[in-house]
Each structure stands twice: as structure tokens, then as C-alpha cells.
PDB file of C-alpha atoms in Angstrom:
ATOM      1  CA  UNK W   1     -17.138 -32.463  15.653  1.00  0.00           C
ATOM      2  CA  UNK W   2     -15.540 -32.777  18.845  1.00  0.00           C
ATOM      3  CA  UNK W   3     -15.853 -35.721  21.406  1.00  0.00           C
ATOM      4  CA  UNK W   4     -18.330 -33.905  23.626  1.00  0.00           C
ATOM      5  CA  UNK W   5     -20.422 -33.365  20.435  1.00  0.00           C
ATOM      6  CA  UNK W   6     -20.527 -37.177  19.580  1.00  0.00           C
ATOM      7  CA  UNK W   7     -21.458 -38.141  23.107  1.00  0.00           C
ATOM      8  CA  UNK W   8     -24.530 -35.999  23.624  1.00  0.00           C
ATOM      9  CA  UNK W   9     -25.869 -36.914  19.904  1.00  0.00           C
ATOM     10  CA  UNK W  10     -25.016 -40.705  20.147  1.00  0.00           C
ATOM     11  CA  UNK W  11     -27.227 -39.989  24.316  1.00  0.00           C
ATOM     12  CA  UNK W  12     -30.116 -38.555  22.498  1.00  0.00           C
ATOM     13  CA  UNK W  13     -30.061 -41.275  19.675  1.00  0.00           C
ATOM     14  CA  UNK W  14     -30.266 -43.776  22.663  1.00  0.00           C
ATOM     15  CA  UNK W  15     -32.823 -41.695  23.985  1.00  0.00           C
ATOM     16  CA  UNK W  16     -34.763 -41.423  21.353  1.00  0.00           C
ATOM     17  CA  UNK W  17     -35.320 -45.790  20.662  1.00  0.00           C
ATOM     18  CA  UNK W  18     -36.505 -45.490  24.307  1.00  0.00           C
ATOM     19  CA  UNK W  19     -32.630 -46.832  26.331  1.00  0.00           C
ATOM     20  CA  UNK W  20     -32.923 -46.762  29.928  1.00  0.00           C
ATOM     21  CA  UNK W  21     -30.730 -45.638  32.334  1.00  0.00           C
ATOM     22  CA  UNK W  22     -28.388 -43.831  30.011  1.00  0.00           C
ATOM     23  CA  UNK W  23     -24.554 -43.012  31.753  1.00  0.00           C
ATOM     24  CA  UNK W  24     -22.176 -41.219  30.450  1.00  0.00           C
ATOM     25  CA  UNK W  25     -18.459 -41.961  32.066  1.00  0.00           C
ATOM     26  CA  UNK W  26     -15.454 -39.595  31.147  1.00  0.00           C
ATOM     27  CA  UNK W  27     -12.779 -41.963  30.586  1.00  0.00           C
ATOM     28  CA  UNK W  28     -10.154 -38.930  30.119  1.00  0.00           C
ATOM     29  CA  UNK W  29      -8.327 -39.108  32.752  1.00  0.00           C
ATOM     30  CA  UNK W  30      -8.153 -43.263  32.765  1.00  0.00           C
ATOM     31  CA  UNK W  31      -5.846 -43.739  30.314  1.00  0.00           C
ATOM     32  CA  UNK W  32      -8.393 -44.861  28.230  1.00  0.00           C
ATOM     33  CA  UNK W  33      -8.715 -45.349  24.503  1.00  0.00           C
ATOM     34  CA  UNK W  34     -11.517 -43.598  24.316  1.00  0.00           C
ATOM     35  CA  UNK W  35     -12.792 -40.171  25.792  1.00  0.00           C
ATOM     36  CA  UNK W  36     -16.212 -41.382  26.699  1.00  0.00           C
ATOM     37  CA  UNK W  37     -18.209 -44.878  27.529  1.00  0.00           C
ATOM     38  CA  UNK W  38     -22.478 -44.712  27.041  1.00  0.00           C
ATOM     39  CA  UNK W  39     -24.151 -47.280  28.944  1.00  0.00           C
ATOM     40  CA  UNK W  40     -27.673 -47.768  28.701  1.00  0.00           C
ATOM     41  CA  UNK W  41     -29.997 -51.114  28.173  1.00  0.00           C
ATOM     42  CA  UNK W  42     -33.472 -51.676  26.741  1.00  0.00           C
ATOM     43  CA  UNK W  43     -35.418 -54.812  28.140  1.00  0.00           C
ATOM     44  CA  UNK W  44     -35.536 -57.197  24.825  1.00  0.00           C
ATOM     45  CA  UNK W  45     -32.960 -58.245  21.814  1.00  0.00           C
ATOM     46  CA  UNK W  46     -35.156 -56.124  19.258  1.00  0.00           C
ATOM     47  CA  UNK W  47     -34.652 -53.101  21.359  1.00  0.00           C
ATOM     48  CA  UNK W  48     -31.582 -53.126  21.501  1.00  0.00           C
ATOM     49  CA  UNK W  49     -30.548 -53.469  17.854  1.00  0.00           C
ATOM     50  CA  UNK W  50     -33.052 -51.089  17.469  1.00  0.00           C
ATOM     51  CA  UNK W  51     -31.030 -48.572  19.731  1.00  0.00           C
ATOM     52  CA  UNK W  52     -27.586 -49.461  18.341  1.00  0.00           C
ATOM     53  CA  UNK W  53     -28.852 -49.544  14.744  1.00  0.00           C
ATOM     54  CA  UNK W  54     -29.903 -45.772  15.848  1.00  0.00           C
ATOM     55  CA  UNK W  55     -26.662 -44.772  16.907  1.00  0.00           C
ATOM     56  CA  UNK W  56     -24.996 -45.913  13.846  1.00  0.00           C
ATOM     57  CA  UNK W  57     -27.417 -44.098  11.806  1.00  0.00           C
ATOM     58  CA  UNK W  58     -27.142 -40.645  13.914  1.00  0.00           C
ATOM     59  CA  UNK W  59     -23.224 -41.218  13.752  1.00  0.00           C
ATOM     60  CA  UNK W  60     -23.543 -41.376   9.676  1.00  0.00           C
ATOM     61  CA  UNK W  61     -26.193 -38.481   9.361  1.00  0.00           C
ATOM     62  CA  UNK W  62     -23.140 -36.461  11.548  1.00  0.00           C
ATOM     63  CA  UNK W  63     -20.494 -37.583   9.043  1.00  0.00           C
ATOM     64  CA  UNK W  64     -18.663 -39.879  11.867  1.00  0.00           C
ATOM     65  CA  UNK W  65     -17.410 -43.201  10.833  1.00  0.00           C
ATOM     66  CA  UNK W  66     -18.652 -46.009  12.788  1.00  0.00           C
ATOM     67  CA  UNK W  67     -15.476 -48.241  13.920  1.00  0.00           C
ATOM     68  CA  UNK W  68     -17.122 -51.353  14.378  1.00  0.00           C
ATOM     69  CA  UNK W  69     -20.396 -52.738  15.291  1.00  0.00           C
ATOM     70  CA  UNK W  70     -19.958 -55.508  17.698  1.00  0.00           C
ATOM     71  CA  UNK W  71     -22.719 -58.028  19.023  1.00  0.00           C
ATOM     72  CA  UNK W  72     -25.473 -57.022  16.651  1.00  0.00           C
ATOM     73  CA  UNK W  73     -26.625 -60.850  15.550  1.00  0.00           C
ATOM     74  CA  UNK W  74     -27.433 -61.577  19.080  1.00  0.00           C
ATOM     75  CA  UNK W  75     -28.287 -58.294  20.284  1.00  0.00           C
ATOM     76  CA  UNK W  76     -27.574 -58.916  23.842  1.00  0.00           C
ATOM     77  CA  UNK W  77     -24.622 -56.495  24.192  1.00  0.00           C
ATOM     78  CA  UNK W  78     -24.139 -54.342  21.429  1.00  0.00           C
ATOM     79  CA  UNK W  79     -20.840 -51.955  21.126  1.00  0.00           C
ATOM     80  CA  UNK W  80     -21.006 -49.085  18.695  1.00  0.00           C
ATOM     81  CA  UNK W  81     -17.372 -47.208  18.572  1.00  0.00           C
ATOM     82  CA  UNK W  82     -17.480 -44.211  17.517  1.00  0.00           C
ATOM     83  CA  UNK W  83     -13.718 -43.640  18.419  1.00  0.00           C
ATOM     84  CA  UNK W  84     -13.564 -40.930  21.029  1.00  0.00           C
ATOM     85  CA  UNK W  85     -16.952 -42.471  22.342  1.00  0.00           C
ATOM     86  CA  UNK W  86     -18.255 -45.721  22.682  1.00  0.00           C
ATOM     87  CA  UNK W  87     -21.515 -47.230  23.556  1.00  0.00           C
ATOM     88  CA  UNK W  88     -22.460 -50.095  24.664  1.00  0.00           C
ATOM     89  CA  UNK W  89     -25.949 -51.554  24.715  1.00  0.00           C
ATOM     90  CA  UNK W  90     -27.242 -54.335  26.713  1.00  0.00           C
ATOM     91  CA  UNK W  91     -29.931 -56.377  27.515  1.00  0.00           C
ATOM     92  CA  UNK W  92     -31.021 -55.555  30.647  1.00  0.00           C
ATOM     93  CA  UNK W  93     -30.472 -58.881  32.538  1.00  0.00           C
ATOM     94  CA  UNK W  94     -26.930 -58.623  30.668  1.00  0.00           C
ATOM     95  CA  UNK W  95     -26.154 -54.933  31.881  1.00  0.00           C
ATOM     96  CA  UNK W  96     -27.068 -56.318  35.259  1.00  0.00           C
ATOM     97  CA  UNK W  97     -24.613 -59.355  35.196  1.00  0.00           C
ATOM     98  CA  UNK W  98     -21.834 -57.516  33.253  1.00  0.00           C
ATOM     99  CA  UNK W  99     -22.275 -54.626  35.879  1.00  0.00           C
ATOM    100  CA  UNK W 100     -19.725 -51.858  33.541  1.00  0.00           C
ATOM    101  CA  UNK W 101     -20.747 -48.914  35.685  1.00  0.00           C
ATOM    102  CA  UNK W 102     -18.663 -51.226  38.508  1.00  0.00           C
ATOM    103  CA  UNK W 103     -15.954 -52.202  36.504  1.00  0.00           C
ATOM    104  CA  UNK W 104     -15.043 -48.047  35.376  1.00  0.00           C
ATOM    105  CA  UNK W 105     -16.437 -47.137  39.037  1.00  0.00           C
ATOM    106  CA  UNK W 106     -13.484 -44.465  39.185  1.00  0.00           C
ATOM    107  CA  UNK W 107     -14.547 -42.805  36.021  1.00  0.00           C
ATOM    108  CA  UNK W 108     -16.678 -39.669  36.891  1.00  0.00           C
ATOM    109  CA  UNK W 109     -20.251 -39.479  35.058  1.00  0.00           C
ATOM    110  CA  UNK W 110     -21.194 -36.962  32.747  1.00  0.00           C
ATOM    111  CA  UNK W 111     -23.901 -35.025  32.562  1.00  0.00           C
ATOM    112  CA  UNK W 112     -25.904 -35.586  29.857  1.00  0.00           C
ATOM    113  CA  UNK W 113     -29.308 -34.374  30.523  1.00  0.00           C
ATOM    114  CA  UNK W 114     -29.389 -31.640  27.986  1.00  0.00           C
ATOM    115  CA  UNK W 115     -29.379 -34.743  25.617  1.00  0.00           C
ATOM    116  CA  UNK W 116     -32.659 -35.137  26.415  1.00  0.00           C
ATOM    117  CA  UNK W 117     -34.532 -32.123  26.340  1.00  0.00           C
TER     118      UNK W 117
END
């Protein structure tokens, strides 16, 4: 499965547990680890793990190996690394003080709207 692959099914498994405001940077041409970052937030802890924990689970089904889980126990910002993409899930008061989409500003969005059809 290619890295385009693993970004729109790890989108629609954010989707699906309800994330909002779901980005998709291309980190390609950053010099970046990774090909592509997911942003997205849902508005309380349970969400949240709920979303991440969906993630991991859509990453297994598609037999990718989850990297590492970070933030989980709190469930205020979660990363899920799926190596050529990662997502990260925040709290939405978090998302709003950690402000990633500002940090990668240079990084061109993808679209990933045909995740959610």
C-alpha cells in the first residue's frame, strides 16, 4: 500500500469517529520524515482516543504496522505513526493552542475529500 493509500484510509477512519476539521499536509517536499501529517480534533478526551484507537485499528485491518501510539493515557494529543503518515489528534482547545497547521504553514494541503464520500 502506498503512502497516498494510508492517508486517505487513516482520513476516513478519522472521519468515521466523527474528527473535525480533518487536514491533510504533504510534507514531501519538507524534508520531512514522513510523507504526510493528518490533523484533526474532536471536542473531549474520550473522543479522541476513540478516533486514534480507530486509526490504529484501520491501520491493522490494512496490514500496516502502527509505529507508536503516543499520548493515549491522557488523550489530549494523540500521535498515531503510521510511517509515511502520521496523525495527530487533539483536543480541540489543544489543537487551538498547539496551532500545527501554523507551525508546517509551508506544507501544501491535500485533498482528501474523496475520504469522505
Amino acid at each position: 500500500m502506498n503512502s497516498k493509500e494510508v492517508l486517505m484510509f487513516a482520513t476516513k477512519a478519522c472521519d468515521d469517529k466523527r474528527a473535525e476539521e480533518i487536514i491533510a499536509l504533504d510534507m514531501t517536499a519538507m524534508g520531512s520524515m514522513t510523507d504526510y501529517i493528518i490533523i484533526c480534533h474532536g471536542n473531549s478526551e474520550k473522543q479522541v482516543k476513540a478516533i486514534a484507537t480507530e486509526v490504529k485499528d484501520q491501520a491493522h485491518e490494512h496490514g500496516i504496522d502502527v509505529g507508536r501510539i503516543e499520548g493515549i493515557s491522557a488523550s489530549r494529543w494523540v500521535l498515531v505513526d503510521l510511517g509515511d503518515v502520521v496523525v495527530h489528534v487533539f483536543h480541540s482547545e489543544d489543537r487551538e493552542y498547539y496551532n500545527l497547521e501554523k507551525l508546517w504553514g509551508d506544507a501544501p494541503t491535500m485533498d482528501v475529500s474523496a475520504a469522505f464520500a
